[in-house]
């Protein structure tokens, strides 16, 4: 086994365990944990048996297994990027709700102060 | 009918005072949303006697309008009119918006394109693109999806959910009106293009960003 294989294998093992730990803590759903597990298992298999991708690649009309892995990895990164953008957008909306609440609250307080005779 | 004017303002101290002066006789109440301006916008608004809601940080046009709508709902007004603080809209048009509401419209959009004279050609093209994007993403067609001069009745104020923060809001409003099956009417307005408003107005980059945000909005979970 090459050092790089061992490293990636160790990493995916760690990531797999981590996915289920996060599931236990309620951070991700059971479905996501299963999906993440499948991904990391696939990574492990591909790392140990790189030739296994050739078969799939040929069926999909891609010349080499390595190419297929590269394409998939790229797609996956796009997916992550999209999720990141969505998450940022959600955060922006949350910040706005806070800012709005403060603005309305202050107007309300000013109103109360104005009404109080002193 | 009790009419409230909602005026979003971001660094508009130069024009806001005059706008407020001219809006005043047309409505019962005015609320200015000072969206984290770094100039005297707030002071100008307070001087005129308008209610000022201040965003402690700049959150964008959509966020400011959302705050205005929340205020309108809390005040229980019958009609809320939105118009720009940069002097692009003529407050003398307000009664025609109120009229359209009393004729049964829930949402009234002031369209610059029913009669597009005086509109710079770049703006016209930008507008057509905006309309097309609004239609393709949300299936709602209007002649001026990017207009900031609008009116809403109580029903619209209650039903619409505004989520976007920046310029995307104009298309979102049209989309929401359609999704909530509100009656939308367009009336012709003339937009006033001064060097000031053009220099401050939105450019190409903002247009692209707005489009991207609209795609995200379209894909967001509907709650
Ligand atoms: N609240 C808020 N309003 C803004 C912001 N940027 C622009 N506006 C307001 O939105 C209105 C229209 O903006 P403008 O830049 O003139 O857009 P254009 O007329 O479509 O080119 C004006 O009343 C501005 O004061 C912002 O960041 N926050
Ligand atoms: Mg403008």
XYZ file of C-alpha atoms and ligand atoms in Angstrom:
370
model
C 0.000 0.000 0.000
C 1.268 3.434 -0.929
C 1.493 6.113 1.733
C -1.046 8.263 -0.100
C -3.510 5.364 -0.117
C -3.116 4.852 3.599
C -3.585 8.545 4.272
C -6.777 8.861 2.227
C -8.133 5.652 3.683
C -7.523 6.896 7.199
C -9.128 10.203 6.366
C -12.278 8.655 4.911
C -12.554 6.330 7.879
C -12.345 9.281 10.184
C -14.900 11.240 8.097
C -17.277 8.277 8.156
C -17.154 7.967 11.921
C -17.516 11.707 12.215
C -20.684 11.703 10.093
C -22.353 9.308 12.507
C -21.165 11.263 15.506
C -22.785 14.338 14.045
C -25.933 12.353 13.367
C -26.026 11.269 17.019
C -25.729 14.857 18.168
C -28.631 15.737 15.906
C -26.588 18.001 13.650
C -27.450 16.098 10.487
C -30.301 13.796 9.583
C -30.047 10.019 9.326
C -30.450 10.235 5.545
C -27.497 12.615 5.216
C -25.404 10.398 7.462
C -26.121 7.410 5.203
C -25.315 9.450 2.082
C -22.069 10.686 3.581
C -21.172 7.132 4.610
C -21.754 5.876 1.065
C -19.535 8.627 -0.254
C -16.680 7.839 2.110
C -16.982 4.103 1.548
C -16.818 4.755 -2.193
C -13.723 6.853 -1.657
C -12.151 4.020 0.344
C -12.957 1.429 -2.332
C -11.636 3.600 -5.144
C -8.434 4.311 -3.249
C -7.751 0.640 -2.566
C -8.940 -0.650 -5.959
C -8.385 2.161 -8.472
C -9.120 -0.237 -11.368
C -12.684 -0.624 -10.124
C -13.513 2.769 -11.596
C -12.508 1.700 -15.097
C -15.495 -0.589 -15.400
C -17.931 2.164 -14.413
C -16.144 4.700 -16.595
C -16.482 2.491 -19.660
C -20.159 1.965 -19.041
C -20.635 5.724 -18.859
C -18.582 6.324 -21.956
C -15.654 7.900 -20.143
C -12.239 6.662 -21.258
C -10.399 6.247 -17.974
C -11.442 5.565 -14.416
C -9.322 8.414 -13.134
C -11.163 10.828 -15.411
C -14.499 9.686 -14.085
C -13.323 10.233 -10.516
C -12.130 13.717 -11.433
C -15.464 14.606 -13.039
C -17.414 13.352 -10.065
C -15.177 15.199 -7.631
C -15.693 18.394 -9.597
C -19.465 17.941 -9.586
C -19.353 17.337 -5.879
C -17.418 20.543 -5.306
C -19.973 22.477 -7.345
C -22.670 21.009 -5.188
C -20.845 22.055 -2.030
C -20.306 25.531 -3.442
C -23.986 25.877 -4.184
C -24.841 24.775 -0.695
C -22.414 27.308 0.685
C -24.036 30.108 -1.303
C -27.470 29.063 -0.137
C -26.318 28.958 3.435
C -24.823 32.451 3.189
C -28.060 33.729 1.701
C -29.978 32.236 4.610
C -27.599 33.886 7.050
C -28.101 37.214 5.296
C -31.822 36.833 5.695
C -31.380 36.041 9.366
C -29.229 39.133 9.913
C -31.879 41.245 8.250
C -34.522 39.871 10.586
C -32.404 40.912 13.535
C -31.713 44.376 12.144
C -35.410 44.819 11.388
C -36.422 43.750 14.859
C -34.019 46.268 16.402
C -35.346 49.060 14.184
C -38.970 48.313 15.079
C -38.176 47.823 18.750
C -36.432 51.182 18.955
C -39.299 52.980 17.285
C -41.609 51.320 19.774
C -39.457 52.396 22.731
C -39.205 55.973 21.476
C -42.966 55.971 21.204
C -43.374 54.820 24.812
C -40.899 57.426 26.043
C -42.768 60.152 24.205
C -46.051 59.091 25.796
C -44.682 59.058 29.352
C -45.283 62.452 31.010
C -42.266 63.621 32.992
C -58.506 55.226 3.538
C -55.349 55.606 5.567
C -52.321 55.858 3.308
C -48.739 55.303 4.400
C -45.705 56.167 2.300
C -42.714 53.854 2.743
C -39.469 55.481 1.647
C -36.279 53.416 1.713
C -33.241 55.647 1.853
C -29.551 54.925 1.714
C -27.354 58.027 1.767
C -29.966 60.287 0.204
C -29.606 63.441 2.313
C -29.442 65.597 -0.802
C -32.811 64.630 -2.227
C -34.787 63.152 0.656
C -35.897 66.474 2.147
C -37.614 67.644 -0.995
C -39.145 64.235 -1.656
C -40.649 64.194 1.845
C -41.996 67.697 1.442
C -43.803 66.706 -1.723
C -45.053 63.366 -0.425
C -46.477 64.840 2.780
C -49.664 66.393 1.326
C -50.468 63.161 -0.546
C -50.493 60.712 2.388
C -51.495 60.354 6.036
C -48.224 58.980 7.356
C -44.651 58.615 6.181
C -42.053 56.128 7.319
C -38.450 56.464 6.175
C -36.201 53.450 6.495
C -32.705 54.767 6.982
C -30.706 51.776 5.898
C -27.469 52.352 7.773
C -26.704 55.588 5.955
C -23.431 57.313 6.746
C -24.706 60.788 5.908
C -27.425 63.052 7.281
C -30.317 60.986 5.906
C -31.733 60.327 9.328
C -31.569 63.962 10.454
C -33.255 65.143 7.261
C -36.062 62.643 7.733
C -36.603 63.459 11.384
C -36.647 67.170 10.660
C -39.537 66.663 8.286
C -41.513 64.902 11.007
C -41.548 61.487 9.340
C -41.195 58.328 11.400
C -37.666 57.032 10.984
C -36.771 53.377 11.325
C -33.045 52.887 11.359
C -31.204 49.774 10.269
C -28.016 49.705 12.301
C -26.198 48.182 9.336
C -26.930 48.512 5.634
C -29.110 45.598 4.601
C -30.249 46.707 1.156
C -33.405 47.835 -0.567
C -35.323 44.586 -0.075
C -34.575 44.508 3.634
C -35.647 48.140 3.979
C -38.921 47.515 2.171
C -39.556 44.466 4.336
C -39.149 46.622 7.430
C -41.520 49.158 5.904
C -44.121 46.451 5.285
C -43.818 45.211 8.852
C -44.396 48.769 10.043
C -47.388 49.174 7.729
C -48.929 45.981 9.067
C -48.341 47.081 12.669
C -49.935 50.459 11.964
C -52.896 48.800 10.281
C -52.982 51.184 7.326
C -55.221 50.565 4.310
C -52.673 51.407 1.630
C -48.880 51.415 1.620
C -47.043 53.240 -1.148
C -43.345 52.648 -1.793
C -41.285 55.223 -3.617
C -37.624 56.088 -4.055
C -35.775 58.674 -2.022
C -33.665 59.865 -4.941
C -36.423 61.958 -6.485
C -37.125 59.628 -9.390
C -40.808 59.325 -8.662
C -43.349 62.111 -8.744
C -45.398 62.154 -5.522
C -48.209 63.833 -7.452
C -48.891 60.371 -8.941
C -49.792 58.901 -5.536
C -53.541 59.555 -5.794
C -53.689 57.449 -8.973
C -52.182 54.517 -7.060
C -54.702 54.907 -4.253
C -57.450 55.135 -6.849
C -56.346 51.832 -8.429
C -56.420 50.192 -4.986
C -59.908 51.447 -4.282
C -60.949 50.021 -7.649
C -60.008 46.586 -6.322
C -56.316 46.078 -7.018
C -54.166 44.458 -4.303
C -50.849 45.444 -5.820
C -50.247 48.408 -8.109
C -46.991 48.747 -10.034
C -46.031 52.105 -11.498
C -44.665 51.209 -14.910
C -42.208 53.382 -16.759
C -42.608 51.279 -19.861
C -46.242 51.760 -20.635
C -44.934 55.099 -21.921
C -41.129 54.905 -21.995
C -40.187 58.371 -23.151
C -37.357 60.021 -21.274
C -35.936 56.684 -20.166
C -32.262 56.163 -21.125
C -31.831 53.220 -23.506
C -29.459 51.332 -21.195
C -32.136 51.445 -18.536
C -34.713 50.238 -20.988
C -32.624 47.207 -21.918
C -31.841 46.463 -18.273
C -35.541 46.582 -17.645
C -36.411 44.168 -20.411
C -33.842 41.731 -19.063
C -35.322 42.133 -15.587
C -38.798 41.429 -16.932
C -37.614 38.356 -18.811
C -35.791 36.934 -15.800
C -38.818 37.556 -13.602
C -41.000 35.764 -16.112
C -38.682 32.802 -16.674
C -38.069 32.191 -12.984
C -41.436 32.976 -11.504
C -43.857 32.921 -14.413
C -45.050 36.429 -13.685
C -45.133 39.007 -16.451
C -45.228 42.790 -16.010
C -43.935 45.589 -18.222
C -41.719 47.061 -15.500
C -40.562 44.476 -12.989
C -37.882 46.790 -11.565
C -40.095 49.744 -10.671
C -39.781 51.140 -7.164
C -43.096 53.037 -7.265
C -45.809 50.688 -6.024
C -48.895 50.433 -3.858
C -50.228 47.605 -1.691
C -53.525 47.052 0.047
C -54.024 45.333 3.407
C -54.442 41.905 1.868
C -51.157 42.204 -0.004
C -49.372 43.465 3.098
C -50.630 40.483 5.055
C -49.909 37.794 2.489
C -46.635 38.762 0.879
C -43.435 37.274 2.317
C -40.417 39.319 1.374
C -37.157 37.502 1.953
C -34.532 38.939 -0.365
C -32.317 41.734 0.839
C -31.191 43.755 -2.111
C -32.338 44.744 -5.558
C -33.849 41.285 -6.118
C -36.822 42.452 -4.125
C -38.531 44.117 -7.087
C -38.883 40.815 -8.907
C -39.688 39.003 -5.698
C -42.652 41.275 -5.067
C -44.056 40.490 -8.511
C -43.471 36.778 -7.915
C -45.157 36.899 -4.509
C -48.145 38.756 -5.898
C -48.614 35.962 -8.386
C -47.984 33.163 -5.909
C -50.538 34.587 -3.474
C -52.981 35.236 -6.319
C -53.192 38.938 -5.606
C -54.743 41.235 -8.151
C -51.881 43.131 -9.775
C -52.448 46.235 -11.866
C -49.945 48.403 -13.692
C -50.388 52.111 -14.173
C -48.185 54.356 -16.282
C -45.733 56.643 -14.509
C -42.971 58.838 -15.690
C -39.623 58.311 -14.027
C -37.480 61.373 -13.660
C -33.880 60.724 -14.653
C -31.556 63.364 -13.273
C -27.782 63.211 -13.379
C -27.945 62.619 -9.670
C -30.224 59.599 -9.854
C -28.277 58.149 -12.779
C -24.939 58.543 -11.050
C -26.261 56.767 -7.987
C -28.324 54.174 -9.832
C -27.471 50.529 -10.306
C -25.022 49.231 -12.889
C -24.319 46.061 -14.811
C -22.541 44.188 -12.020
C -25.491 44.692 -9.705
C -27.730 43.380 -12.457
C -25.781 40.137 -12.665
C -25.688 39.716 -8.907
C -29.402 40.369 -8.716
C -30.033 37.619 -11.249
C -27.936 35.128 -9.297
C -29.792 35.976 -6.109
C -33.122 35.505 -7.845
C -32.101 32.032 -8.982
C -31.205 31.187 -5.382
C -34.497 32.567 -4.173
C -36.299 30.424 -6.714
C -34.530 27.313 -5.455
C -35.049 28.051 -1.790
C -37.274 25.801 0.185
C -40.745 27.203 0.302
C -41.821 27.393 3.881
N -32.621 50.783 1.976
C -31.790 50.845 0.962
N -32.165 51.511 -0.078
C -31.322 51.586 -1.096
C -30.061 50.936 -1.130
N -29.492 51.215 -2.323
C -30.375 51.977 -2.973
N -31.477 52.214 -2.215
C -32.668 53.012 -2.486
O -33.414 52.402 -3.510
C -33.964 53.358 -4.359
C -33.560 53.080 -5.769
O -32.182 52.920 -5.848
P -31.357 53.348 -7.081
O -29.938 53.105 -6.739
O -31.748 54.721 -7.506
O -31.838 52.252 -8.168
P -32.326 52.494 -9.669
O -33.151 53.736 -9.669
O -33.122 51.239 -9.960
O -31.099 52.578 -10.492
C -33.507 54.737 -3.820
O -34.535 55.276 -3.041
C -32.312 54.390 -2.969
O -32.166 55.265 -1.873
C -29.679 50.229 0.038
O -28.614 49.626 0.145
N -30.589 50.203 1.050
Mg -32.698 55.599 -8.771
